GROMACS .gro file of C-alpha atoms in nm:
model
  217
    1MET     CA    1  15.337   9.588   5.933
    2THR     CA    2  15.648   9.460   5.757
    3THR     CA    3  15.944   9.299   5.936
    4GLN     CA    4  16.212   9.042   5.846
    5ASN     CA    5  16.054   8.694   5.859
    6PRO     CA    6  15.777   8.805   6.094
    7PRO     CA    7  15.560   8.564   6.289
    8THR     CA    8  15.197   8.545   6.188
    9ARG     CA    9  14.984   8.818   6.345
   10LEU     CA   10  14.619   8.915   6.342
   11MET     CA   11  14.425   9.176   6.149
   12LEU     CA   12  14.063   9.266   6.217
   13VAL     CA   13  13.835   9.361   5.926
   14THR     CA   14  13.537   9.559   6.052
   15PRO     CA   15  13.187   9.559   5.913
   16PRO     CA   16  13.091   9.894   5.754
   17VAL     CA   17  13.108  10.141   6.042
   18ALA     CA   18  12.852  10.417   6.094
   19ASP     CA   19  12.894  10.457   6.471
   20ALA     CA   20  13.259  10.511   6.558
   21ASP     CA   21  13.197  10.513   6.933
   22ALA     CA   22  13.033  10.169   6.925
   23MET     CA   23  13.320  10.036   6.714
   24ALA     CA   24  13.577  10.186   6.953
   25PHE     CA   25  13.422   9.982   7.234
   26LYS     CA   26  13.431   9.663   7.025
   27LEU     CA   27  13.795   9.721   6.937
   28MET     CA   28  13.882   9.777   7.301
   29GLN     CA   29  13.730   9.437   7.375
   30ALA     CA   30  13.928   9.281   7.089
   31GLN     CA   31  14.255   9.431   7.211
   32ALA     CA   32  14.196   9.267   7.549
   33GLY     CA   33  14.219   8.930   7.371
   34GLY     CA   34  14.588   8.969   7.287
   35ASP     CA   35  14.816   9.071   7.004
   36LEU     CA   36  14.675   9.258   6.704
   37ALA     CA   37  14.878   9.397   6.416
   38ALA     CA   38  14.616   9.599   6.233
   39VAL     CA   39  14.253   9.699   6.195
   40LEU     CA   40  14.109   9.734   5.846
   41LEU     CA   41  13.832   9.989   5.886
   42ARG     CA   42  13.541   9.978   5.649
   43LEU     CA   43  13.305  10.278   5.653
   44THR     CA   44  12.942  10.315   5.559
   45ASP     CA   45  12.858  10.570   5.292
   46GLY     CA   46  12.845  10.934   5.389
   47ASP     CA   47  12.992  11.270   5.307
   48GLU     CA   48  13.369  11.300   5.310
   49ARG     CA   49  13.379  11.504   5.630
   50SER     CA   50  13.177  11.255   5.833
   51ARG     CA   51  13.390  10.967   5.710
   52ILE     CA   52  13.709  11.151   5.806
   53GLU     CA   53  13.566  11.223   6.151
   54ARG     CA   54  13.493  10.854   6.205
   55VAL     CA   55  13.851  10.767   6.117
   56LYS     CA   56  13.982  11.034   6.356
   57ARG     CA   57  13.763  10.899   6.636
   58LEU     CA   58  13.911  10.550   6.594
   59ALA     CA   59  14.271  10.639   6.511
   60GLY     CA   60  14.358  10.738   6.868
   61PRO     CA   61  14.247  10.425   7.054
   62VAL     CA   62  14.370  10.191   6.782
   63GLN     CA   63  14.713  10.347   6.733
   64GLY     CA   64  14.747  10.404   7.106
   65ALA     CA   65  14.753  10.025   7.141
   66ASN     CA   66  15.034  10.000   6.881
   67VAL     CA   67  14.790   9.868   6.621
   68ALA     CA   68  14.792  10.000   6.263
   69LEU     CA   69  14.469  10.152   6.131
   70VAL     CA   70  14.406  10.097   5.760
   71VAL     CA   71  14.100  10.246   5.585
   72GLU     CA   72  13.926  10.074   5.296
   73ASP     CA   73  13.927  10.233   4.952
   74SER     CA   74  13.989  10.605   5.018
   75ALA     CA   75  14.344  10.734   5.041
   76LEU     CA   76  14.216  11.086   5.103
   77VAL     CA   77  13.994  10.981   5.396
   78ALA     CA   78  14.274  10.766   5.537
   79ALA     CA   79  14.530  11.049   5.520
   80ARG     CA   80  14.306  11.324   5.652
   81GLY     CA   81  14.172  11.100   5.926
   82GLY     CA   82  14.523  11.019   6.048
   83ALA     CA   83  14.513  10.650   5.960
   84ASP     CA   84  14.827  10.449   5.893
   85GLY     CA   85  14.725  10.336   5.548
   86VAL     CA   86  14.467  10.247   5.289
   87HIS     CA   87  14.334   9.912   5.162
   88LEU     CA   88  14.247   9.920   4.792
   89THR     CA   89  14.038   9.691   4.574
   90GLY     CA   90  14.072   9.876   4.244
   91GLY     CA   91  14.383   9.710   4.104
   92PRO     CA   92  14.716   9.859   3.990
   93GLU     CA   93  14.563  10.186   3.867
   94ALA     CA   94  14.413  10.266   4.207
   95ILE     CA   95  14.742  10.172   4.372
   96ALA     CA   96  14.941  10.402   4.144
   97GLU     CA   97  14.705  10.689   4.223
   98ALA     CA   98  14.731  10.625   4.598
   99ARG     CA   99  15.110  10.602   4.584
  100SER     CA  100  15.119  10.939   4.409
  101SER     CA  101  14.895  11.107   4.667
  102LEU     CA  102  15.039  10.940   4.978
  103LYS     CA  103  15.404  10.978   4.870
  104GLY     CA  104  15.521  10.667   5.053
  105GLU     CA  105  15.405  10.795   5.391
  106ARG     CA  106  15.139  10.529   5.455
  107ILE     CA  107  15.071  10.159   5.413
  108ILE     CA  108  14.901  10.054   5.089
  109GLY     CA  109  14.736   9.713   5.083
  110ALA     CA  110  14.537   9.535   4.815
  111GLY     CA  111  14.241   9.299   4.815
  112ALA     CA  112  13.981   9.165   4.572
  113LEU     CA  113  14.252   8.949   4.410
  114ARG     CA  114  14.072   8.669   4.228
  115ALA     CA  115  14.362   8.516   4.036
  116ARG     CA  116  14.734   8.469   4.078
  117HIS     CA  117  14.812   8.727   3.811
  118ASP     CA  118  14.598   8.986   3.996
  119ALA     CA  119  14.816   8.938   4.304
  120MET     CA  120  15.138   8.957   4.104
  121ASP     CA  121  15.018   9.273   3.928
  122VAL     CA  122  14.951   9.458   4.253
  123GLY     CA  123  15.272   9.321   4.402
  124GLU     CA  124  15.464   9.473   4.114
  125ALA     CA  125  15.273   9.798   4.171
  126GLY     CA  126  15.443   9.823   4.509
  127VAL     CA  127  15.182   9.735   4.771
  128ASP     CA  128  15.281   9.663   5.131
  129TYR     CA  129  15.056   9.357   5.158
  130VAL     CA  130  14.811   9.149   4.957
  131MET     CA  131  14.493   8.991   5.093
  132PHE     CA  132  14.345   8.659   4.984
  133GLY     CA  133  13.999   8.525   5.062
  134ASP     CA  134  13.817   8.851   5.133
  135PRO     CA  135  13.446   8.869   5.047
  136ARG     CA  136  13.342   8.938   4.689
  137PRO     CA  137  13.121   9.243   4.617
  138ASP     CA  138  12.810   9.025   4.654
  139GLY     CA  139  12.926   8.908   4.997
  140SER     CA  140  13.014   8.554   4.889
  141LEU     CA  141  13.349   8.400   4.981
  142PRO     CA  142  13.595   8.190   4.782
  143PRO     CA  143  13.635   7.827   4.897
  144LEU     CA  144  13.863   7.791   5.197
  145ALA     CA  145  14.079   7.536   5.014
  146ALA     CA  146  14.149   7.794   4.743
  147VAL     CA  147  14.248   8.055   5.000
  148ILE     CA  148  14.482   7.809   5.174
  149GLU     CA  149  14.645   7.722   4.841
  150ARG     CA  150  14.684   8.086   4.735
  151ALA     CA  151  14.818   8.210   5.069
  152GLY     CA  152  15.065   7.921   5.092
  153TRP     CA  153  15.185   7.982   4.736
  154TRP     CA  154  15.237   8.352   4.797
  155ALA     CA  155  15.401   8.316   5.139
  156GLU     CA  156  15.651   8.065   5.004
  157ILE     CA  157  15.758   8.265   4.698
  158PHE     CA  158  15.712   8.638   4.755
  159GLU     CA  159  15.857   8.884   5.006
  160THR     CA  160  15.554   9.111   5.014
  161PRO     CA  161  15.346   9.004   5.318
  162CYS     CA  162  15.009   8.841   5.264
  163VAL     CA  163  14.688   8.841   5.466
  164ALA     CA  164  14.471   8.529   5.467
  165TYR     CA  165  14.107   8.612   5.537
  166ALA     CA  166  13.940   8.365   5.773
  167PRO     CA  167  13.571   8.306   5.691
  168ASP     CA  168  13.497   8.169   6.039
  169PRO     CA  169  13.674   8.077   6.366
  170GLU     CA  170  13.724   7.715   6.261
  171SER     CA  171  13.938   7.812   5.962
  172VAL     CA  172  14.200   8.011   6.154
  173ALA     CA  173  14.429   7.720   6.242
  174ALA     CA  174  14.444   7.595   5.883
  175LEU     CA  175  14.525   7.945   5.755
  176VAL     CA  176  14.799   7.989   6.015
  177GLU     CA  177  14.965   7.678   5.868
  178THR     CA  178  15.002   7.851   5.528
  179GLY     CA  179  15.275   8.075   5.668
  180ALA     CA  180  15.079   8.389   5.584
  181GLU     CA  181  15.216   8.687   5.773
  182PHE     CA  182  14.867   8.798   5.879
  183ILE     CA  183  14.534   8.628   5.945
  184ALA     CA  184  14.225   8.848   5.910
  185LEU     CA  185  13.922   8.797   6.128
  186GLY     CA  186  13.634   8.942   5.930
  187ALA     CA  187  13.307   9.118   6.004
  188TRP     CA  188  13.172   8.794   6.152
  189ALA     CA  189  13.394   8.854   6.456
  190PHE     CA  190  13.193   9.168   6.535
  191GLU     CA  191  12.849   9.005   6.517
  192GLU     CA  192  12.611   9.044   6.807
  193GLY     CA  193  12.654   8.753   7.046
  194ARG     CA  194  13.016   8.686   6.946
  195ASP     CA  195  13.286   8.723   7.211
  196ILE     CA  196  13.546   8.911   7.010
  197ARG     CA  197  13.792   8.907   7.297
  198ALA     CA  198  13.777   8.526   7.308
  199LEU     CA  199  13.806   8.501   6.928
  200VAL     CA  200  14.125   8.709   6.929
  201ALA     CA  201  14.266   8.505   7.217
  202GLU     CA  202  14.190   8.174   7.044
  203ALA     CA  203  14.343   8.292   6.716
  204ASN     CA  204  14.659   8.398   6.897
  205GLU     CA  205  14.669   8.056   7.063
  206ALA     CA  206  14.657   7.891   6.719
  207ILE     CA  207  14.949   8.107   6.610
  208ALA     CA  208  15.147   8.026   6.925
  209ALA     CA  209  15.083   7.654   6.874
  210ARG     CA  210  15.229   7.667   6.523
  211ILE     CA  211  15.537   7.854   6.647
  212ALA     CA  212  15.585   7.593   6.919
  213ARG     CA  213  15.557   7.307   6.669
  214LYS     CA  214  15.814   7.468   6.439
  215ALA     CA  215  16.052   7.526   6.728
  216ALA     CA  216  16.022   7.161   6.831
  217ARG     CA  217  16.123   7.028   6.490
   0.00000   0.00000   0.00000
């Protein structure tokens, strides 16, 4: 997920997944909408074996499309399921533990960063990306203006890539303008009645429009 001065790309953040086959179909639809960099896979509760099997079921079709698969909160499930990395919300201690177990072989990302010093702490711990704007444990979201400010601040100063979490389709264009390396379309993109293919296409159009404006300057 990391390149020299990369253009902004998209990440999908799934709702908690119990049915891997149903999610595989949704992701196939999303991939038809255009470029995707990564899928952050969230899993419902279950025994370790069943969670690993869900990751294995999704790793093939996701990675086969040259998209990285990152699993939320379990380095063990991510590694044994064949995912490309793990997304952690437990702070520097969880990151240190994951780095020890994964031995630099997989992506480690960090979310649940509520203050600037939280982001700097995990950055110093050696993560591959930081995420701003993701839902809090109670499901609430930080104000969009705060996410725009935080993503713009980070993208301007730090080399570690950042992901700006979009709370809805209307916010994507504003988040693209922050210069964040990745824009995350959240669980809302997978809701019944949403055209996820169209959402991905429209987000990529917003990215392309920003690139065109920069090139014209």
